[in-house]
CSV table of C-alpha atoms and ligand atoms in Angstrom, one decimal:
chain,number,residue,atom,x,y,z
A,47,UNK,CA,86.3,94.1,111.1
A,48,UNK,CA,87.4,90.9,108.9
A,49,UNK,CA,86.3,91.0,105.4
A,50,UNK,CA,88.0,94.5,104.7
A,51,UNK,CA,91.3,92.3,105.5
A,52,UNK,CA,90.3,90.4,102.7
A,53,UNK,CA,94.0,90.3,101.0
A,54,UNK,CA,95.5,89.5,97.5
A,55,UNK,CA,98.5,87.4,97.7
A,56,UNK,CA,101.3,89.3,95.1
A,57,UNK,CA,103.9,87.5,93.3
A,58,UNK,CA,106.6,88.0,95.9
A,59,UNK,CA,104.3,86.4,98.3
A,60,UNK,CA,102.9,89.7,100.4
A,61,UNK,CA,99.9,89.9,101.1
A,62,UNK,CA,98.0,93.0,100.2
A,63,UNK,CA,94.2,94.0,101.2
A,64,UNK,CA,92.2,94.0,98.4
A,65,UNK,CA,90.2,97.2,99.2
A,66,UNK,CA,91.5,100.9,100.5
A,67,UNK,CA,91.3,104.5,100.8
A,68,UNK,CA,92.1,106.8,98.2
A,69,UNK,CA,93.5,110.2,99.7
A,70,UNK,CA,94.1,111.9,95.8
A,71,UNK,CA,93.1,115.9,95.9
A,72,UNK,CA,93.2,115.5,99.5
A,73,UNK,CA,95.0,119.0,100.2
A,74,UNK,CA,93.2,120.6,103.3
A,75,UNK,CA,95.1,118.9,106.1
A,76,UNK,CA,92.3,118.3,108.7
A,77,UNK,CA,89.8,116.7,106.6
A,78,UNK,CA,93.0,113.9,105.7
A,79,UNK,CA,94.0,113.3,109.3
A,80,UNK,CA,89.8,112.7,110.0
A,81,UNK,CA,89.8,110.2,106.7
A,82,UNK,CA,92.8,108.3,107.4
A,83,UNK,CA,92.3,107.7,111.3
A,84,UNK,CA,88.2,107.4,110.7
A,85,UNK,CA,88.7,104.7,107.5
A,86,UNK,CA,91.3,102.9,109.7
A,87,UNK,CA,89.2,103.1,113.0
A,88,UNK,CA,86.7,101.6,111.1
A,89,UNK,CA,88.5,98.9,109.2
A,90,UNK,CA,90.3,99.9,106.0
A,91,UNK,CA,93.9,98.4,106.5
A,92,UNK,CA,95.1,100.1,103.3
A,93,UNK,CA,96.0,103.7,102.4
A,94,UNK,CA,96.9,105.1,99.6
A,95,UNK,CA,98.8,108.3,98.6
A,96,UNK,CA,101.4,110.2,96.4
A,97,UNK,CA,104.4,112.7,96.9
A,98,UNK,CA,102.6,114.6,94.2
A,99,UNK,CA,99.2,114.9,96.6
A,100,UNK,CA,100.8,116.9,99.0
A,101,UNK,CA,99.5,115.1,101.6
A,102,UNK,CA,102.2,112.8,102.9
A,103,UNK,CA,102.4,114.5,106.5
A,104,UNK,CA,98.6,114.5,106.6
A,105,UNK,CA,98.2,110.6,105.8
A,106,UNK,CA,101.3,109.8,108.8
A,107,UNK,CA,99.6,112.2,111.3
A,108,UNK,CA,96.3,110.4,110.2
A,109,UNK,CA,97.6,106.8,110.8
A,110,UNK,CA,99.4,107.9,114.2
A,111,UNK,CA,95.8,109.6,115.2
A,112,UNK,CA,93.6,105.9,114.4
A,113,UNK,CA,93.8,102.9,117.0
A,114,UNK,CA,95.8,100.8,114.4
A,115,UNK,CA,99.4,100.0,114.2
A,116,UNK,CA,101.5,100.5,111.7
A,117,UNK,CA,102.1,97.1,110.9
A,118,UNK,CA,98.9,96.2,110.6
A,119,UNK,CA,98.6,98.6,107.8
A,120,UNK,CA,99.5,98.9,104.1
A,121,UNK,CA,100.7,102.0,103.0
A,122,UNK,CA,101.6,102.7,99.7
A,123,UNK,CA,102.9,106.0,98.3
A,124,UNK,CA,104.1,106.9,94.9
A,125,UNK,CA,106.9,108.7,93.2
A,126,UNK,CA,106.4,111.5,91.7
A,127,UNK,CA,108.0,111.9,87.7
A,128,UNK,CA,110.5,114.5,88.3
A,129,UNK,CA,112.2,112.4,91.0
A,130,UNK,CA,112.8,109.7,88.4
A,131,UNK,CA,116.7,108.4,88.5
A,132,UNK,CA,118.6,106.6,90.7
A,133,UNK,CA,119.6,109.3,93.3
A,134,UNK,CA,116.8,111.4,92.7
A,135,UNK,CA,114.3,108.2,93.5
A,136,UNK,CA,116.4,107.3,96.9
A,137,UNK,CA,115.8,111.0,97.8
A,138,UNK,CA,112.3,110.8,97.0
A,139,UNK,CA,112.1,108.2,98.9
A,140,UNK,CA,113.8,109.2,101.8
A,141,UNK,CA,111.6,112.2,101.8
A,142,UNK,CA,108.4,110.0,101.6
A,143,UNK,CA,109.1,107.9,104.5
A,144,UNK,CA,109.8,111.6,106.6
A,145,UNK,CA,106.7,112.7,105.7
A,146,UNK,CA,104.6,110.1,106.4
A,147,UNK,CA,106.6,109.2,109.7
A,148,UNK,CA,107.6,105.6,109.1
A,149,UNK,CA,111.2,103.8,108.3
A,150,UNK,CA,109.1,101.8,105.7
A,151,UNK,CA,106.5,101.4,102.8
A,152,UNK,CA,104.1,98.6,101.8
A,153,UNK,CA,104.4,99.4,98.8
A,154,UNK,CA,106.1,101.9,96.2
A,155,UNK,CA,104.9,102.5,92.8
A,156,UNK,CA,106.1,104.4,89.7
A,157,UNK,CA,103.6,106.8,89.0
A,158,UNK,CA,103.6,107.2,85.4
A,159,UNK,CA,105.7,106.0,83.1
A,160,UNK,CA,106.9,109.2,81.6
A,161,UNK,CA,110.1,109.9,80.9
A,162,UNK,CA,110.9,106.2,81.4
A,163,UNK,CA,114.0,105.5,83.5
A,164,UNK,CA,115.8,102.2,83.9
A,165,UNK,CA,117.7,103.6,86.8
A,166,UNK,CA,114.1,104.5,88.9
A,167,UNK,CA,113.3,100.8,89.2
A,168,UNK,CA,117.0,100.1,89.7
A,169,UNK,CA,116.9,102.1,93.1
A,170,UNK,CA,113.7,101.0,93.9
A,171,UNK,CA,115.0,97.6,93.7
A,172,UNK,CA,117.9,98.7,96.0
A,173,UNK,CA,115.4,99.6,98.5
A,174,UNK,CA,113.5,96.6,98.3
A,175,UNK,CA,116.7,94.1,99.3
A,176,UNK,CA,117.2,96.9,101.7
A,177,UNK,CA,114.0,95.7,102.8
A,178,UNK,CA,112.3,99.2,103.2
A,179,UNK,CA,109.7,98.4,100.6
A,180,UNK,CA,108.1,95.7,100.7
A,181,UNK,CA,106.6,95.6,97.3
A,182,UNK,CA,107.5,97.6,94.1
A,183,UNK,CA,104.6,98.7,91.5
A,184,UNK,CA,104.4,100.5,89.1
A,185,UNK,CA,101.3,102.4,88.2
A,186,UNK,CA,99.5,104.0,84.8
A,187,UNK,CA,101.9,101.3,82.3
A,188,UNK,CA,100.4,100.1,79.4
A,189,UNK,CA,101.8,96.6,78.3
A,190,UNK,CA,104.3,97.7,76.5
A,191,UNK,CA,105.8,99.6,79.3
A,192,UNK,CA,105.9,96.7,81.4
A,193,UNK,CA,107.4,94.9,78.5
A,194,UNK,CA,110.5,97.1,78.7
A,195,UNK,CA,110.6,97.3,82.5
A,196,UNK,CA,110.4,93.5,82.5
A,197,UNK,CA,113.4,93.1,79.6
A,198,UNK,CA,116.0,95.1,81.8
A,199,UNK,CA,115.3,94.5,85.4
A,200,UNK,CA,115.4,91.2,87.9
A,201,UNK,CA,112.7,91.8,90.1
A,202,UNK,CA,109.4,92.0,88.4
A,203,UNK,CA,106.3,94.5,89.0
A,204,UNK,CA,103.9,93.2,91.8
A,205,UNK,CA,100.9,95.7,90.9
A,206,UNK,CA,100.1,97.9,88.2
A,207,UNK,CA,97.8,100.6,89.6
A,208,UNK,CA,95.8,102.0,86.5
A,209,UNK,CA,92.7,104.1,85.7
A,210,UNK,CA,89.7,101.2,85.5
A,211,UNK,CA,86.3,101.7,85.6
A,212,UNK,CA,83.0,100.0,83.5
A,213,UNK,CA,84.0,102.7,80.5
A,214,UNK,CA,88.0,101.5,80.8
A,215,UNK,CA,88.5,98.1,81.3
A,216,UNK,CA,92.0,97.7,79.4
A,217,UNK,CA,91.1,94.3,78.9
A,218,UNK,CA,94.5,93.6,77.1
A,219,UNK,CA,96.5,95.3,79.8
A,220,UNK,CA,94.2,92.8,82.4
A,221,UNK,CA,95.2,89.9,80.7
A,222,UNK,CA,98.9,90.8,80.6
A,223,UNK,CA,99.1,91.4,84.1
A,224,UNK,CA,97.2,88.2,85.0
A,225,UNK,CA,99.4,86.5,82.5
A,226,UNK,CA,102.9,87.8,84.4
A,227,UNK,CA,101.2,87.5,87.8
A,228,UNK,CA,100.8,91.3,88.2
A,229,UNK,CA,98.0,92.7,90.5
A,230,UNK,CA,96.0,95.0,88.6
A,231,UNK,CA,94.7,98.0,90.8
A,232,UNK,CA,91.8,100.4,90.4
A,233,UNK,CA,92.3,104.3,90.7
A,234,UNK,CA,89.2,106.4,89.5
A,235,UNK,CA,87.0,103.5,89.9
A,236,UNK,CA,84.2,105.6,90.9
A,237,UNK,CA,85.1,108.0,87.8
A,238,UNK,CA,85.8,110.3,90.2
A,239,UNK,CA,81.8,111.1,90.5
A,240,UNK,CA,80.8,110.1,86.7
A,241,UNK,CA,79.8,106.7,87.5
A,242,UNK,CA,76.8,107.7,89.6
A,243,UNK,CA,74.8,109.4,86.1
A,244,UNK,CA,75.5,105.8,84.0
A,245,UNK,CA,71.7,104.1,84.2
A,246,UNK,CA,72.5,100.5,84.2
A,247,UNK,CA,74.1,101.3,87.6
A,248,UNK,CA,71.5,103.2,88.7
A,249,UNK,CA,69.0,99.7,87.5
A,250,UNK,CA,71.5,97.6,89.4
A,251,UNK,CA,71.9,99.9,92.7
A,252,UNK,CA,68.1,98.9,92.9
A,253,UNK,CA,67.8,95.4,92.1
A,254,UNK,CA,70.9,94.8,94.8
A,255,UNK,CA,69.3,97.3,97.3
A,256,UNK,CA,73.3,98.8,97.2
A,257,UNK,CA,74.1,102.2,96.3
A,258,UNK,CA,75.7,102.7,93.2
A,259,UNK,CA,79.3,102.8,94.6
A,260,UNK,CA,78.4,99.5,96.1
A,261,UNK,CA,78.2,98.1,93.3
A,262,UNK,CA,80.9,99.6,91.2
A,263,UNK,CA,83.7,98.8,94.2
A,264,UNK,CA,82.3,95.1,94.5
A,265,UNK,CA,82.5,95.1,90.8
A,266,UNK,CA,86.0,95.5,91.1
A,267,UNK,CA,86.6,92.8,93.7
A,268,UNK,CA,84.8,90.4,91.6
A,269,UNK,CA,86.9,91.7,88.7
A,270,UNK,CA,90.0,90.3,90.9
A,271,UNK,CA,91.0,94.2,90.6
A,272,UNK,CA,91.7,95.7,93.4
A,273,UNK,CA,90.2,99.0,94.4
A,274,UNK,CA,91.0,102.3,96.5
A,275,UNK,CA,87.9,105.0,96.4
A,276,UNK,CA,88.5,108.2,97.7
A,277,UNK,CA,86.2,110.2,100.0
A,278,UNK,CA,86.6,112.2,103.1
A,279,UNK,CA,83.0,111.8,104.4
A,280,UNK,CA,82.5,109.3,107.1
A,281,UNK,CA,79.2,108.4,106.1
A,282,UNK,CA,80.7,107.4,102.4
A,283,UNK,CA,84.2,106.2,103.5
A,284,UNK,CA,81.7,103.2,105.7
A,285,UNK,CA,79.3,102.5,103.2
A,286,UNK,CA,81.7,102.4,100.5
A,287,UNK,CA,83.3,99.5,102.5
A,288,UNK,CA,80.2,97.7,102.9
A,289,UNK,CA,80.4,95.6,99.8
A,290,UNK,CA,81.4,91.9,101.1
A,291,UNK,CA,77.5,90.7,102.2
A,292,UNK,CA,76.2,90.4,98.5
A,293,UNK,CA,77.0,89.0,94.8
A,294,UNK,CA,76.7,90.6,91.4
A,295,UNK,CA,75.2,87.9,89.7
A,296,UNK,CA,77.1,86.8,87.0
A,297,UNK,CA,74.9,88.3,84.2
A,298,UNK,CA,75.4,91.5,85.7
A,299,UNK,CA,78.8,91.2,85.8
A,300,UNK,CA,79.0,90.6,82.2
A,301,UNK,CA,76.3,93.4,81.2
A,302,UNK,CA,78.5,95.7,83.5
A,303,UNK,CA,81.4,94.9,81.1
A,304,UNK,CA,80.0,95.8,78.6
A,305,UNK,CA,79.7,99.3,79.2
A,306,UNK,CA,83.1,99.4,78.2
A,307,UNK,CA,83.7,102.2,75.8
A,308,UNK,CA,87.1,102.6,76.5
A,309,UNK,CA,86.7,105.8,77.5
A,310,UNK,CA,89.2,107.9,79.8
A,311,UNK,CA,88.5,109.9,82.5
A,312,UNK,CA,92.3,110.8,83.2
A,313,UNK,CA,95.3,111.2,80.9
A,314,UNK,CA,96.5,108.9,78.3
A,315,UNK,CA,100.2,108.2,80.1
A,316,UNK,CA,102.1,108.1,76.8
A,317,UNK,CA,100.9,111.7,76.3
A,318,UNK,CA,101.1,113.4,80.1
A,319,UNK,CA,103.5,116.1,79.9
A,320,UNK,CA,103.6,117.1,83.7
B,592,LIG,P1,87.2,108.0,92.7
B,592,LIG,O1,86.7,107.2,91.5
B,592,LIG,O2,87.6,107.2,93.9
B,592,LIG,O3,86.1,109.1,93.0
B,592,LIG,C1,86.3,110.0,94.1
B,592,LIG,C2,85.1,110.9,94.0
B,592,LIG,O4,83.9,110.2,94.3
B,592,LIG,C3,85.2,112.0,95.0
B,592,LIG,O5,84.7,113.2,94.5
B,592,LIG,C4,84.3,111.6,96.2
B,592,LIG,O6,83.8,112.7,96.8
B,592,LIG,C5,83.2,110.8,95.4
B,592,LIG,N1,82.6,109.7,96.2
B,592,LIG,C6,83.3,108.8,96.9
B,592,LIG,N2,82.4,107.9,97.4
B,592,LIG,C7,81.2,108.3,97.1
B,592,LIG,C8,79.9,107.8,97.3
B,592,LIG,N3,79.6,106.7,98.0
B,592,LIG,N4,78.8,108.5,96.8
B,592,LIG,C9,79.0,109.6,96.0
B,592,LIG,N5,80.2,110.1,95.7
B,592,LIG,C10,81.3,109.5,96.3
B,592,LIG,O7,88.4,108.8,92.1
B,592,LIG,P2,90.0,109.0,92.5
B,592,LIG,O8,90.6,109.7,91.4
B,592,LIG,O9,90.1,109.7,93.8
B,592,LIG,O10,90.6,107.6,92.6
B,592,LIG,C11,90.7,106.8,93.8
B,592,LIG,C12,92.2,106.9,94.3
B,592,LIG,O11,93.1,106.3,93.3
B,592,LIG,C13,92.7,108.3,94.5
B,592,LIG,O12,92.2,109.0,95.6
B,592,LIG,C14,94.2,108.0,94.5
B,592,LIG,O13,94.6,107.5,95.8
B,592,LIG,C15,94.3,107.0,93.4
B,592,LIG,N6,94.6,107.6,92.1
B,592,LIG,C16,95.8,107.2,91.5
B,592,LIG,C17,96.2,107.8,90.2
B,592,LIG,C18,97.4,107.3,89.6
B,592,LIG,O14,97.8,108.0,88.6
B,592,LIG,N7,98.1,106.3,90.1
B,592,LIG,C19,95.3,108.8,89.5
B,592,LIG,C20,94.1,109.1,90.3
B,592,LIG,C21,93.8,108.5,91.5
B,592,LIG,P3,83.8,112.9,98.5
B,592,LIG,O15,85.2,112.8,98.9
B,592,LIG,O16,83.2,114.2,98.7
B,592,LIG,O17,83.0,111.7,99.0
C-alpha cells in the first residue's frame, strides 16, 4: 500500500512516515500483538509506543507476528522520566530494545520534559553516533524547553511529539519548530474520543462523505503535522488510514483552525508531577 509510506524528510535526513499507530493504554497483550501485526499487514509502516505503556513486549511480538520487516518499519519508543540521566537513559534504553526484540530504534524521544536533564540527551546522543537510534525527539517541550536543550547540546531535536488537536494548535510552538526544522508530531489528535461531539466536524464528515476521524487525521497531514491515532479495532485502524484520496479545501482548513481554544486534553508538562 503506497500513500501510507508517504514520509517526512527530518533534519538529519531520515525519512519518517508521516502517519502511524498509536498503541498508548494499550495494556491487554493480545489485543496489541492483533493491532500492531493487523495495522502493519495492512500498511502502517510506523508504530508508536512508550516504556511507560507497558507494552513494549507486546508491540515486538506484534511486528514479528505481521508480514513486514523490521527494516521497513519505524519504531519509535519513548523514555520514561524516572529513567532520566546518563546511565539511567542507556539502561532504559537497553531495556527498550529487549523488549521490543530489536538491536535498534527509529526513533527515541524524551517523553516529558520534567525534571529536565542535560545528561538524558547527552546519552541519547551517545546512542545515536552509536548508530542505535536513528533519530532523537523529544516530545511534550514547549519552546522554551527546546530553547535550553538546543543552548547545551550539538545534535538538534528531529521531532517534537506534542498534544495537537483543532482545540490545541500551539501555534507558537508550530512556528518554532518549523523555524529550527523540527517535525512537529500529533499525539491525542483524535482527543482521545472528544473530537467526534465538536459539530463543525460532524458538518465537515458530511460534506467530504469521510468520517470524522478522516478528517481530523488528514487535517493533520495537511497541517504538515504528523499524526499517530490509536485504536485496536481493525475496522477503525483501516479507515483511519484511508485519508490520502481527498482534500480539505482550504476554507475548511482555515475554519477548522479556528476551533482553536487552546484547550488541553492532557497535562500541562511544566506542571506533571508523575
Ligand atoms: P487518540 O486521539 O488517538 O484517540 C484514541 C481514542 O479514539 C481511542 O479511545 C480509540 O478507541 C478512539 N478511536 C480511534 N479511532 C476511532 C474512530 N475511527 N472512530 C471512533 N473512535 C476512534 O488518543 P491517544 O492519546 O491514544 O493518542 C495517539 C497516540 O499518541 C497514543 O496512542 C500514543 O502512542 C501517543 N501519545 C503520546 C503522548 C506523549 O506524551 N508523548 C501522550 C498521549 C498519547 P478504540 O481503540 O476503541 O478504537
Amino acid at each position: 500500500m503506497q500513500p501510507l509510506g508517504e514520509k517526512v524528510i527530518l533534519n538529519n535526513g531520515v525519512k519518517m512516515p508521516s502517519f502511524g499507530l498509536g498503541t498508548f493504554k494499550v495494556t491487554d497483550e493480545k489485543e496489541c500483538i492483533q493491532a500492531v501485526s493487523y495495522a502493519l499487514d495492512i500498511g502502517y509502516r510506523h508504530i508508536d509506543t512508550a516504556s511507560i505503556y507497558g507494552n513494549e513486549l507486546a508491540v515486538g511480538k506484534g511486528i514479528k507476528e505481521s508480514s513486514v520487516k523490521r527494516e521497513d518499519i519505524f519504531l519509535v519508543s519513548k523514555l520514561w522520566n524516572s529513567d532520566q540521566g546518563y546511565d539511567s537513559t542507556l539502561r532504559a534504553f537497553e531495556k527498550t530494545l529487549k523488549k521490543l526484540d530489536t538491536d535498534y530504534l527509529d526513533m527515541y524521544l524524551i517523553h516529558w520534559p520534567k525534571p529536565f536533564n542535560i545528561e538524558t540527551w547527552k546519552a541519547m546522543e551517545r546512542l545515536y553516533d552509536e548508530k542505535v537510534i536513528k533519530v532523537l525527539g523529544v516530545s511534550n517541550f514547549k519552546m522554551y524547553h527546546l530553547e535550553d536543550l538546543m543552548a547545551y547540546t550539538n545534535i538538534k531535536p528531529a521531532v517534537n511529539q506534542v498534544e495537537y488537536h483543532p482545540w490545541f494548535i500551539q501555534k507558537e510552538v508550530h512556528e518554532f519548530c518549523q523555524l529550527h526544522k523540527i517535525q512537529l508530531e500529533a499525539w491525542g489528535p483524535l482527543m482521545q474520543g472528544k473530537i467526534f461531539d465538536i459539530p463543525l466536524m460532524k458538518e465537515l464528515s458530511e460534506k467530504y462523505n469521510k468520517t470524522i476521524a478522516q478528517i481530523a487525521l488528514r487535517w493533520d497531514l495537511q497541517m504538515g503535522v504528523v499524526t499517530i491515532p490509536k485504536s485496536t479495532r481493525p475496522e477503525r485502524i483501516k479507515s483511519n488510514a484511508e485519508i490520502y484520496d481527498f482534500v480539505i479545501s482550504d476554507e475548511d482548513m482555515k475554519r477548522i483552525g479556528e476551533l482553536n481554544i487552546s484547550k488541553r486534553i492532557g497535562p500541562d508538562p511544566d506542571s506533571i508531577n508523575f
